[in-house]
Amino acid sequence: MAKRVPNIPMRVRYANKLQIKKINFLFLLLLGLLCVNCSKYDKDAKLSEQSAQIFPQYYELTLPPNIAPLNFIIQEKGSKFRVEISGTQGKKIVIHQNSSTVQISIKAWHRLLKANAGNTVSVDIWSYHNEVWTKFKTISHHIATEEIDPYMVYRLVNAVYLNWRDMGIYQRNLTNFEETPLIKNKSIDHGCVNCHSFAQNDPSKMMIHFRILNSGTAIWNDGVLKKVNTKTTHTPSAGIYPAWHPMGKYIAFSVGSIKPHLTTRTEKIVDVSDGFSDLVIYDVEKNEMQNIPQLSSERRENMPTWSPDGKTLYFISAPEAEEGDLEARMHSQYDLMRITFDSERNVWGEVELVLSAAETGKSISMPRVSPNGKYLICSMSDFGYFTIYHKGSDLHLLDLETKEYHKLGLNSENSESHSCWSSNGHWLVFSSKSIDGVYTRPHLAYIDEKGMSGTPFVLPQKDPAHYNHLLSNYNRPELITGKVHLSENEMRDMVYTKAEDVK
């Protein structure tokens, strides 16, 4: 049976037709206005020979194809802004808005970068001010084919010297903006947490020190979490600066006496001095601490780091500082040294000088060897080893075969210090105060086969104004190949357990 068509009054049908005509007219009018507006910014825009001022300063970079979107703030006058991000392949990203804060779709960004890996992506910016559109010079980024390790672990600690009650160890997914705490010290009576280390970018092998309160060292090893006391009757202190052996069986520690100082020097108002120090080896499997006979001298050995094959331990070394000699304690210069190690037989070789402070004229600190074993990056400054507060600290790259070294192009006028290689050896994260000279922020840079660095860029944030209002330093950024599968509650509960004494 056919459905009955309702009898709609003539006036209602006429009114509906008028409504449809009005909607169509408004749609065409809006479309026309948009086209006129598009024509103005596209065809009639005033062309600038300069790139738009943006923050952070993301200009002409080499980017990992898996990095989070480079959100930024347009620092040009305008009531409207347009951004187009495009490549030779893939769908263009178009952002048209009144706000100067540009936040890019994560999915669209990753699709575009993946499609253009090995090629270039362009960023075009327009601003509308005083009824005139201005198109700024195109910003181009090269998209590398090599990915960066997807996670980074760092400490966030207040920049004020004495205000360290609120700090924590965090891990960040570099492909997006997800940040989760591994431990925040407000959950453990505001004790100090510091000096995390991984076995060659491996998230399943991690250690963290806990000091002042609930002291001990957390060892996370292939799903097992424990707390140990690394202070023994034969060592002057608990472990300080760590370096986990690539094979995961050993951790090298410095031990000794370090002290912070407030100074009257405007270029380095805070310093940390090394009174005496030595290196020891902790056997993770046996829970046993061993000394290194070849390094049991009056010299100060510090800042250990391993070669990727685990056969060589690199470290820095300075002459003895006599008790009470604050000048020697604070202003000594450190050489770069190394010693071979047979991990299967637990046998050490002879100590070798790699690069002397007498040759460089600088004190050497914070060495890290590249994954292929060819290069070593270290920090150099006028004196001392704690370069975070040293404005003149710069990163240098040393060719371990030729012993030639050079200052990397990624340095700024402010302090560059702790660095860490990605597992593929093509990306470097390092601590830098380049933005304002006060706060340490993690910066990333590409390193090519010849050891030359690309233009560095600060870690992208969801809110690009993040670095303008965060009053904390990013400390010891470490790249890892995946997420650390530990909850904050598991870490907190472990901290409150009694530490197992090391033999």
Short mmCIF file of C-alpha atoms in Angstrom, two decimals:
data_model
loop_
_atom_site.label_atom_id
_atom_site.label_comp_id
_atom_site.label_asym_id
_atom_site.label_seq_id
_atom_site.Cartn_x
_atom_site.Cartn_y
_atom_site.Cartn_z
CA MET A 1 0.00 0.00 0.00
CA ALA A 2 1.47 3.37 -1.03
CA LYS A 3 2.33 5.80 1.70
CA ARG A 4 0.10 8.80 1.92
CA VAL A 5 1.81 12.08 1.10
CA PRO A 6 0.94 14.65 3.73
CA ASN A 7 -0.99 17.64 2.51
CA ILE A 8 1.39 20.56 3.20
CA PRO A 9 -0.30 23.94 3.01
CA MET A 10 0.82 26.17 0.12
CA ARG A 11 2.05 28.96 2.41
CA VAL A 12 4.29 26.51 4.32
CA ARG A 13 5.83 25.20 1.11
CA TYR A 14 6.38 28.76 -0.11
CA ALA A 15 8.02 29.72 3.20
CA ASN A 16 10.33 26.70 3.01
CA LYS A 17 11.44 27.67 -0.50
CA LEU A 18 12.23 31.17 0.71
CA GLN A 19 14.23 29.75 3.63
CA ILE A 20 16.24 27.51 1.28
CA LYS A 21 16.93 30.46 -1.02
CA LYS A 22 18.13 32.52 1.96
CA ILE A 23 20.45 29.73 3.10
CA ASN A 24 21.85 29.33 -0.42
CA PHE A 25 22.35 33.07 -0.71
CA LEU A 26 24.15 33.29 2.63
CA PHE A 27 26.34 30.30 1.70
CA LEU A 28 27.31 31.87 -1.64
CA LEU A 29 27.93 35.22 0.06
CA LEU A 30 30.18 33.60 2.68
CA LEU A 31 32.00 31.64 -0.01
CA GLY A 32 32.50 34.84 -1.97
CA LEU A 33 33.87 36.67 1.06
CA LEU A 34 36.24 33.80 1.77
CA CYS A 35 37.43 33.83 -1.84
CA VAL A 36 37.98 37.59 -1.69
CA ASN A 37 39.84 37.17 1.57
CA CYS A 38 41.89 34.32 0.08
CA SER A 39 42.66 36.43 -2.96
CA LYS A 40 43.94 39.24 -0.77
CA TYR A 41 46.41 37.12 1.21
CA ASP A 42 47.41 35.04 -1.80
CA LYS A 43 47.63 37.53 -4.65
CA ASP A 44 47.57 41.01 -3.17
CA ALA A 45 49.74 40.35 -0.09
CA LYS A 46 52.75 42.50 0.55
CA LEU A 47 55.89 40.35 0.29
CA SER A 48 58.49 40.56 3.05
CA GLU A 49 62.13 39.69 2.46
CA GLN A 50 62.40 38.54 6.08
CA SER A 51 61.10 35.43 7.79
CA ALA A 52 58.35 36.01 10.34
CA GLN A 53 59.54 36.42 13.91
CA ILE A 54 58.44 33.28 15.74
CA PHE A 55 59.05 31.68 19.13
CA PRO A 56 60.67 29.26 19.57
CA GLN A 57 63.05 30.09 16.75
CA TYR A 58 62.32 27.19 14.43
CA TYR A 59 64.20 28.25 11.29
CA GLU A 60 65.88 26.11 8.59
CA LEU A 61 66.18 22.93 10.64
CA THR A 62 66.91 19.27 10.04
CA LEU A 63 64.07 17.36 11.72
CA PRO A 64 63.47 13.72 12.67
CA PRO A 65 60.52 12.29 10.70
CA ASN A 66 58.89 11.19 13.99
CA ILE A 67 59.23 14.41 16.03
CA ALA A 68 56.20 16.11 17.61
CA PRO A 69 54.77 19.19 15.83
CA LEU A 70 56.86 22.35 16.06
CA ASN A 71 54.17 24.58 17.55
CA PHE A 72 55.13 28.25 17.67
CA ILE A 73 53.99 31.80 18.39
CA ILE A 74 53.96 34.38 15.58
CA GLN A 75 55.56 37.52 16.99
CA GLU A 76 54.31 39.84 14.25
CA LYS A 77 51.52 42.41 14.52
CA GLY A 78 48.22 41.16 13.19
CA SER A 79 44.56 40.47 13.87
CA LYS A 80 44.51 37.42 11.60
CA PHE A 81 47.16 34.87 10.67
CA ARG A 82 47.54 32.14 8.11
CA VAL A 83 50.06 29.29 8.13
CA GLU A 84 50.58 26.75 5.36
CA ILE A 85 52.88 23.77 5.88
CA SER A 86 53.55 21.78 2.72
CA GLY A 87 55.93 19.41 0.97
CA THR A 88 56.32 17.91 -2.46
CA GLN A 89 54.28 14.94 -1.21
CA GLY A 90 51.26 14.66 1.05
CA LYS A 91 48.39 16.93 2.00
CA LYS A 92 49.11 20.54 2.88
CA ILE A 93 48.35 21.72 6.43
CA VAL A 94 46.43 25.01 6.47
CA ILE A 95 45.79 27.03 9.64
CA HIS A 96 43.75 30.26 9.41
CA GLN A 97 42.96 31.95 12.74
CA ASN A 98 42.91 35.13 14.79
CA SER A 99 45.32 33.78 17.41
CA SER A 100 49.08 34.13 16.95
CA THR A 101 49.64 30.82 18.76
CA VAL A 102 50.01 28.07 16.18
CA GLN A 103 49.21 24.51 17.29
CA ILE A 104 49.54 21.91 14.55
CA SER A 105 47.50 18.71 14.25
CA ILE A 106 49.71 15.80 15.37
CA LYS A 107 48.23 13.34 12.85
CA ALA A 108 48.46 15.74 9.90
CA TRP A 109 52.02 16.72 10.89
CA HIS A 110 53.23 13.12 11.08
CA ARG A 111 51.59 12.23 7.76
CA LEU A 112 53.32 15.16 6.09
CA LEU A 113 56.76 14.43 7.59
CA LYS A 114 56.54 10.74 6.75
CA ALA A 115 55.59 11.53 3.15
CA ASN A 116 58.54 13.94 2.81
CA ALA A 117 61.30 12.04 4.64
CA GLY A 118 64.55 12.83 2.84
CA ASN A 119 63.06 15.99 1.32
CA THR A 120 61.94 19.45 2.40
CA VAL A 121 58.86 20.82 4.15
CA SER A 122 58.00 24.52 3.78
CA VAL A 123 56.31 26.79 6.32
CA ASP A 124 54.60 29.89 4.88
CA ILE A 125 53.25 32.55 7.22
CA TRP A 126 50.90 35.50 6.56
CA SER A 127 49.74 38.21 8.97
CA TYR A 128 46.83 40.66 8.52
CA HIS A 129 47.48 44.09 10.03
CA ASN A 130 45.99 47.51 9.18
CA GLU A 131 43.85 45.89 6.45
CA VAL A 132 46.95 44.59 4.67
CA TRP A 133 48.11 40.98 4.33
CA THR A 134 51.88 40.41 4.57
CA LYS A 135 53.50 37.20 3.37
CA PHE A 136 56.83 36.46 5.01
CA LYS A 137 59.81 34.63 3.58
CA THR A 138 59.30 30.87 3.46
CA ILE A 139 60.90 28.79 6.22
CA SER A 140 62.22 25.44 5.01
CA HIS A 141 63.01 22.35 7.08
CA HIS A 142 64.84 19.26 5.83
CA ILE A 143 63.22 16.03 7.00
CA ALA A 144 65.85 13.38 7.75
CA THR A 145 65.28 9.72 7.02
CA GLU A 146 66.70 8.72 10.42
CA GLU A 147 64.26 8.74 13.34
CA ILE A 148 65.10 9.94 16.83
CA ASP A 149 64.62 7.64 19.84
CA PRO A 150 60.96 8.16 20.80
CA TYR A 151 61.43 8.91 24.52
CA MET A 152 63.48 11.26 26.65
CA VAL A 153 63.98 11.15 30.44
CA TYR A 154 65.02 14.26 32.38
CA ARG A 155 64.89 15.90 35.77
CA LEU A 156 62.91 19.08 36.33
CA VAL A 157 64.41 21.12 39.16
CA ASN A 158 63.91 24.71 40.24
CA ALA A 159 66.52 27.06 38.80
CA VAL A 160 66.98 28.85 42.14
CA TYR A 161 70.01 27.32 43.85
CA LEU A 162 68.48 26.68 47.28
CA ASN A 163 64.90 25.96 46.17
CA TRP A 164 65.05 22.28 45.28
CA ARG A 165 62.13 21.01 47.37
CA ASP A 166 59.98 20.45 44.29
CA MET A 167 61.66 18.30 41.64
CA GLY A 168 61.00 15.14 39.72
CA ILE A 169 62.19 12.70 37.08
CA TYR A 170 59.92 12.70 34.00
CA GLN A 171 59.69 10.85 30.71
CA ARG A 172 58.44 12.51 27.55
CA ASN A 173 57.15 10.95 24.36
CA LEU A 174 58.99 12.88 21.63
CA THR A 175 56.46 11.92 18.94
CA ASN A 176 53.71 13.82 20.77
CA PHE A 177 53.45 15.89 23.96
CA GLU A 178 52.78 13.20 26.54
CA GLU A 179 54.84 13.75 29.72
CA THR A 180 54.54 11.41 32.70
CA PRO A 181 56.44 11.44 36.01
CA LEU A 182 58.61 8.53 37.05
CA ILE A 183 58.92 10.07 40.51
CA LYS A 184 58.09 13.46 42.03
CA ASN A 185 59.87 14.21 45.27
CA LYS A 186 56.78 15.67 46.92
CA SER A 187 55.60 12.06 47.25
CA ILE A 188 58.79 11.05 49.12
CA ASP A 189 59.11 13.82 51.74
CA HIS A 190 60.84 16.23 49.32
CA GLY A 191 64.16 14.42 49.28
CA CYS A 192 66.58 14.91 46.39
CA VAL A 193 66.33 12.75 43.23
CA ASN A 194 69.06 12.92 40.58
CA CYS A 195 71.58 11.32 38.24
CA HIS A 196 69.49 8.84 36.28
CA SER A 197 71.32 6.58 33.84
CA PHE A 198 70.46 3.94 31.22
CA ALA A 199 72.38 1.09 29.63
CA GLN A 200 72.87 2.36 26.06
CA ASN A 201 69.40 3.96 25.58
CA ASP A 202 67.66 0.87 27.01
CA PRO A 203 64.50 1.78 28.98
CA SER A 204 64.53 -1.60 30.77
CA LYS A 205 67.84 -0.80 32.52
CA MET A 206 67.69 2.41 34.56
CA MET A 207 69.06 3.74 37.83
CA ILE A 208 68.22 6.84 39.91
CA HIS A 209 69.84 8.20 43.08
CA PHE A 210 67.78 9.32 46.10
CA ARG A 211 69.58 11.55 48.60
CA ILE A 212 69.07 13.57 51.81
CA LEU A 213 65.95 11.55 52.78
CA ASN A 214 65.23 7.84 52.12
CA SER A 215 68.70 7.63 50.59
CA GLY A 216 69.69 4.91 48.17
CA THR A 217 69.98 4.02 44.50
CA ALA A 218 67.03 2.58 42.58
CA ILE A 219 67.98 -0.16 40.10
CA TRP A 220 65.40 -1.07 37.44
CA ASN A 221 66.71 -4.12 35.62
CA ASP A 222 64.57 -6.14 33.20
CA GLY A 223 61.37 -5.80 35.21
CA VAL A 224 62.97 -6.04 38.66
CA LEU A 225 63.07 -2.95 40.87
CA LYS A 226 65.28 -2.76 43.95
CA LYS A 227 66.97 -0.20 46.17
CA VAL A 228 70.63 -0.51 47.12
CA ASN A 229 73.03 1.38 49.37
CA THR A 230 76.19 1.99 47.32
CA LYS A 231 78.16 3.35 50.29
CA THR A 232 80.56 0.77 51.69
CA THR A 233 83.21 0.81 54.42
CA HIS A 234 85.85 0.96 51.68
CA THR A 235 84.45 3.89 49.67
CA PRO A 236 84.45 7.57 50.70
CA SER A 237 80.83 8.08 49.61
CA ALA A 238 77.88 6.48 47.90
CA GLY A 239 77.93 6.44 44.12
CA ILE A 240 77.70 9.90 42.53
CA TYR A 241 77.95 10.22 38.73
CA PRO A 242 76.91 6.96 37.03
CA ALA A 243 77.49 5.22 33.70
CA TRP A 244 75.72 1.92 33.04
CA HIS A 245 77.77 -0.59 31.03
CA PRO A 246 76.17 -1.27 27.59
CA MET A 247 75.82 -4.98 28.37
CA GLY A 248 73.94 -4.16 31.57
CA LYS A 249 76.07 -6.10 34.06
CA TYR A 250 78.06 -3.20 35.55
CA ILE A 251 77.59 0.42 36.54
CA ALA A 252 80.61 2.71 36.85
CA PHE A 253 80.32 5.33 39.61
CA SER A 254 82.41 8.23 40.74
CA VAL A 255 82.80 8.48 44.52
CA GLY A 256 84.35 11.24 46.57
CA SER A 257 83.66 14.70 47.93
CA ILE A 258 81.73 17.27 45.91
CA LYS A 259 80.55 20.59 47.29
CA PRO A 260 78.35 23.38 45.89
CA HIS A 261 79.51 27.00 46.18
CA LEU A 262 77.99 30.44 45.73
CA THR A 263 80.52 32.80 44.14
CA THR A 264 80.81 36.49 43.34
CA ARG A 265 81.50 35.85 39.65
CA THR A 266 78.68 37.17 37.48
CA GLU A 267 79.46 34.66 34.72
CA LYS A 268 79.26 31.68 37.13
CA ILE A 269 77.48 32.51 40.36
CA VAL A 270 77.07 28.83 41.32
CA ASP A 271 79.81 26.22 41.14
CA VAL A 272 80.35 22.63 42.22
CA SER A 273 83.86 21.59 43.21
CA ASP A 274 85.56 18.22 43.34
CA GLY A 275 87.65 17.81 46.52
CA PHE A 276 88.72 14.24 45.85
CA SER A 277 87.20 11.56 43.65
CA ASP A 278 87.74 8.07 42.35
CA LEU A 279 85.95 5.54 40.14
CA VAL A 280 84.43 2.24 41.26
CA ILE A 281 82.47 -0.51 39.52
CA TYR A 282 79.18 -1.92 40.78
CA ASP A 283 78.32 -5.48 39.72
CA VAL A 284 74.54 -5.43 39.26
CA GLU A 285 74.18 -9.24 39.33
CA LYS A 286 76.39 -9.85 42.39
CA ASN A 287 75.43 -6.62 44.24
CA GLU A 288 79.14 -6.05 44.71
CA MET A 289 81.30 -2.93 44.57
CA GLN A 290 84.87 -3.14 43.20
CA ASN A 291 87.66 -0.61 43.01
CA ILE A 292 89.85 -0.13 39.93
CA PRO A 293 93.47 -0.59 41.08
CA GLN A 294 94.92 1.36 38.13
CA LEU A 295 92.86 4.41 39.16
CA SER A 296 93.60 4.26 42.87
CA SER A 297 95.83 7.31 42.80
CA GLU A 298 95.93 10.81 44.23
CA ARG A 299 94.43 12.25 41.05
CA ARG A 300 90.73 13.06 40.84
CA GLU A 301 88.84 10.79 38.43
CA ASN A 302 85.27 11.70 37.60
CA MET A 303 82.41 11.64 35.02
CA PRO A 304 82.72 8.03 33.70
CA THR A 305 81.22 6.94 30.36
CA TRP A 306 81.53 3.71 28.34
CA SER A 307 82.34 3.01 24.73
CA PRO A 308 79.38 1.31 22.96
CA ASP A 309 81.12 -2.08 22.93
CA GLY A 310 81.77 -1.82 26.68
CA LYS A 311 85.51 -2.47 26.24
CA THR A 312 86.68 1.03 27.21
CA LEU A 313 85.82 3.30 30.12
CA TYR A 314 86.36 7.02 29.44
CA PHE A 315 86.59 9.54 32.27
CA ILE A 316 88.04 12.91 33.21
CA SER A 317 91.00 13.42 35.54
CA ALA A 318 92.61 16.34 37.37
CA PRO A 319 95.59 16.62 39.73
CA GLU A 320 95.12 16.18 43.45
CA ALA A 321 93.62 19.12 45.34
CA GLU A 322 95.14 19.39 48.80
CA GLU A 323 92.75 19.76 51.68
CA GLY A 324 91.83 23.41 52.19
CA ASP A 325 93.13 24.46 48.77
CA LEU A 326 89.88 25.92 47.42
CA GLU A 327 91.62 27.44 44.40
CA ALA A 328 92.83 24.03 43.18
CA ARG A 329 89.55 22.43 44.12
CA MET A 330 87.47 24.83 42.02
CA HIS A 331 89.76 25.99 39.22
CA SER A 332 91.61 22.86 38.12
CA GLN A 333 91.44 21.72 34.51
CA TYR A 334 90.50 18.13 33.66
CA ASP A 335 92.06 15.84 31.04
CA LEU A 336 90.17 13.19 29.09
CA MET A 337 91.40 9.66 29.89
CA ARG A 338 90.45 6.07 29.16
CA ILE A 339 91.14 2.53 30.35
CA THR A 340 90.34 -0.79 28.66
CA PHE A 341 88.11 -3.37 30.34
CA ASP A 342 87.53 -7.07 29.71
CA SER A 343 84.03 -7.52 31.12
CA GLU A 344 84.07 -11.33 30.80
CA ARG A 345 87.27 -11.74 32.84
CA ASN A 346 86.81 -8.53 34.87
CA VAL A 347 90.33 -7.39 33.93
CA TRP A 348 91.48 -3.79 33.49
CA GLY A 349 94.18 -2.51 31.14
CA GLU A 350 96.43 0.52 31.42
CA VAL A 351 95.35 4.15 31.76
CA GLU A 352 95.76 6.23 28.59
CA LEU A 353 95.61 9.99 28.02
CA VAL A 354 93.17 10.80 25.20
CA LEU A 355 93.09 14.60 25.21
CA SER A 356 94.85 16.92 27.64
CA ALA A 357 93.69 20.24 29.03
CA ALA A 358 97.20 21.54 28.30
CA GLU A 359 96.54 20.98 24.59
CA THR A 360 93.01 22.38 24.48
CA GLY A 361 93.54 25.17 27.01
CA LYS A 362 90.17 24.13 28.41
CA SER A 363 88.86 21.81 31.10
CA ILE A 364 87.11 18.75 29.67
CA SER A 365 83.89 17.39 31.13
CA MET A 366 80.76 15.27 30.49
CA PRO A 367 82.14 12.93 27.76
CA ARG A 368 79.75 10.73 25.71
CA VAL A 369 80.83 8.30 22.99
CA SER A 370 78.80 7.91 19.78
CA PRO A 371 77.04 4.55 19.16
CA ASN A 372 79.47 3.68 16.36
CA GLY A 373 82.46 4.36 18.64
CA LYS A 374 83.96 6.88 16.22
CA TYR A 375 83.26 10.15 18.00
CA LEU A 376 83.15 11.54 21.51
CA ILE A 377 81.27 14.69 22.47
CA CYS A 378 82.35 16.56 25.58
CA SER A 379 81.89 19.91 27.22
CA MET A 380 84.84 22.30 27.47
CA SER A 381 85.10 25.30 29.77
CA ASP A 382 87.82 27.44 31.33
CA PHE A 383 88.01 25.39 34.51
CA GLY A 384 86.21 22.82 36.65
CA TYR A 385 83.91 20.04 35.56
CA PHE A 386 80.38 21.19 36.51
CA THR A 387 79.65 23.22 33.39
CA ILE A 388 75.91 23.81 33.74
CA TYR A 389 76.55 27.15 35.44
CA HIS A 390 79.52 28.07 33.26
CA LYS A 391 78.46 30.55 30.58
CA GLY A 392 81.51 29.81 28.46
CA SER A 393 80.87 26.06 28.32
CA ASP A 394 80.67 24.66 24.75
CA LEU A 395 80.29 21.21 23.23
CA HIS A 396 83.19 19.83 21.18
CA LEU A 397 83.41 16.71 19.03
CA LEU A 398 86.53 14.54 19.14
CA ASP A 399 87.40 12.00 16.43
CA LEU A 400 88.68 9.06 18.50
CA GLU A 401 90.76 7.71 15.59
CA THR A 402 92.56 10.87 14.52
CA LYS A 403 92.33 12.73 17.88
CA GLU A 404 91.21 15.82 15.94
CA TYR A 405 88.52 17.86 17.64
CA HIS A 406 86.38 20.89 16.83
CA LYS A 407 83.80 23.10 18.45
CA LEU A 408 80.35 22.13 17.22
CA GLY A 409 78.20 24.63 15.32
CA LEU A 410 75.25 24.03 17.63
CA ASN A 411 76.77 26.12 20.45
CA SER A 412 75.36 29.48 21.55
CA GLU A 413 76.72 32.41 23.55
CA ASN A 414 75.39 30.74 26.69
CA SER A 415 76.09 27.43 28.43
CA GLU A 416 75.90 24.08 26.63
CA SER A 417 76.55 21.07 28.84
CA HIS A 418 75.24 17.52 29.29
CA SER A 419 74.63 15.61 26.04
CA CYS A 420 73.29 12.21 24.98
CA TRP A 421 73.34 10.39 21.63
CA SER A 422 70.34 8.65 20.11
CA SER A 423 70.77 4.93 19.55
CA ASN A 424 71.34 5.40 15.78
CA GLY A 425 74.02 8.06 16.33
CA HIS A 426 72.35 10.73 14.18
CA TRP A 427 70.61 12.77 16.88
CA LEU A 428 71.95 14.54 19.92
CA VAL A 429 70.06 15.98 22.86
CA PHE A 430 71.95 18.45 25.02
CA SER A 431 71.34 20.97 27.77
CA SER A 432 71.46 24.59 26.65
CA LYS A 433 70.69 28.01 28.09
CA SER A 434 70.60 29.57 24.63
CA ILE A 435 67.03 30.92 24.95
CA ASP A 436 67.56 33.31 27.86
CA GLY A 437 70.91 32.51 29.50
CA VAL A 438 69.15 31.47 32.73
CA TYR A 439 67.18 28.26 32.28
CA THR A 440 68.50 24.98 30.90
CA ARG A 441 66.29 23.57 28.11
CA PRO A 442 66.74 20.34 26.11
CA HIS A 443 67.83 21.03 22.53
CA LEU A 444 68.03 18.54 19.66
CA ALA A 445 70.40 18.54 16.70
CA TYR A 446 71.22 16.30 13.75
CA ILE A 447 74.77 14.88 13.51
CA ASP A 448 75.95 13.70 10.08
CA GLU A 449 78.48 11.00 9.19
CA LYS A 450 81.34 13.50 9.28
CA GLY A 451 80.48 14.67 12.78
CA MET A 452 79.02 18.01 11.71
CA SER A 453 75.93 19.30 13.50
CA GLY A 454 72.74 20.77 12.13
CA THR A 455 70.96 23.82 13.55
CA PRO A 456 69.73 22.97 17.06
CA PHE A 457 66.11 23.39 18.14
CA VAL A 458 64.44 23.31 21.53
CA LEU A 459 62.19 20.38 22.45
CA PRO A 460 58.71 21.13 20.98
CA GLN A 461 55.86 21.71 23.42
CA LYS A 462 52.07 21.63 22.99
CA ASP A 463 51.93 25.19 24.35
CA PRO A 464 54.75 27.07 22.59
CA ALA A 465 54.76 29.62 25.45
CA HIS A 466 55.78 26.82 27.84
CA TYR A 467 59.39 27.97 28.13
CA ASN A 468 58.32 31.54 28.93
CA HIS A 469 56.62 30.61 32.18
CA LEU A 470 58.37 27.42 33.39
CA LEU A 471 60.75 28.36 36.21
CA SER A 472 62.63 25.05 36.21
CA ASN A 473 65.73 23.60 34.60
CA TYR A 474 65.69 20.48 32.45
CA ASN A 475 68.55 18.45 33.87
CA ARG A 476 70.44 15.50 32.33
CA PRO A 477 68.23 14.72 29.29
CA GLU A 478 68.65 11.07 28.21
CA LEU A 479 67.28 9.53 24.99
CA ILE A 480 65.81 6.03 25.23
CA THR A 481 64.32 3.65 22.69
CA GLY A 482 60.97 3.21 24.43
CA LYS A 483 58.90 3.96 27.50
CA VAL A 484 60.02 3.04 31.01
CA HIS A 485 57.20 0.79 32.18
CA LEU A 486 57.24 1.86 35.80
CA SER A 487 54.47 3.72 37.60
CA GLU A 488 55.07 6.61 39.95
CA ASN A 489 53.46 4.62 42.76
CA GLU A 490 55.88 1.71 42.25
CA MET A 491 58.82 4.11 42.46
CA ARG A 492 57.43 5.82 45.56
CA ASP A 493 56.84 2.53 47.38
CA MET A 494 60.36 1.35 46.53
CA VAL A 495 61.91 4.56 47.92
CA TYR A 496 60.37 3.86 51.33
CA THR A 497 61.90 0.38 51.52
CA LYS A 498 65.20 -0.31 53.27
CA ALA A 499 68.18 -0.20 50.92
CA GLU A 500 70.11 -3.41 50.43
CA ASP A 501 73.76 -2.94 51.40
CA VAL A 502 76.30 -3.43 48.64
CA LYS A 503 79.05 -5.95 49.32
#
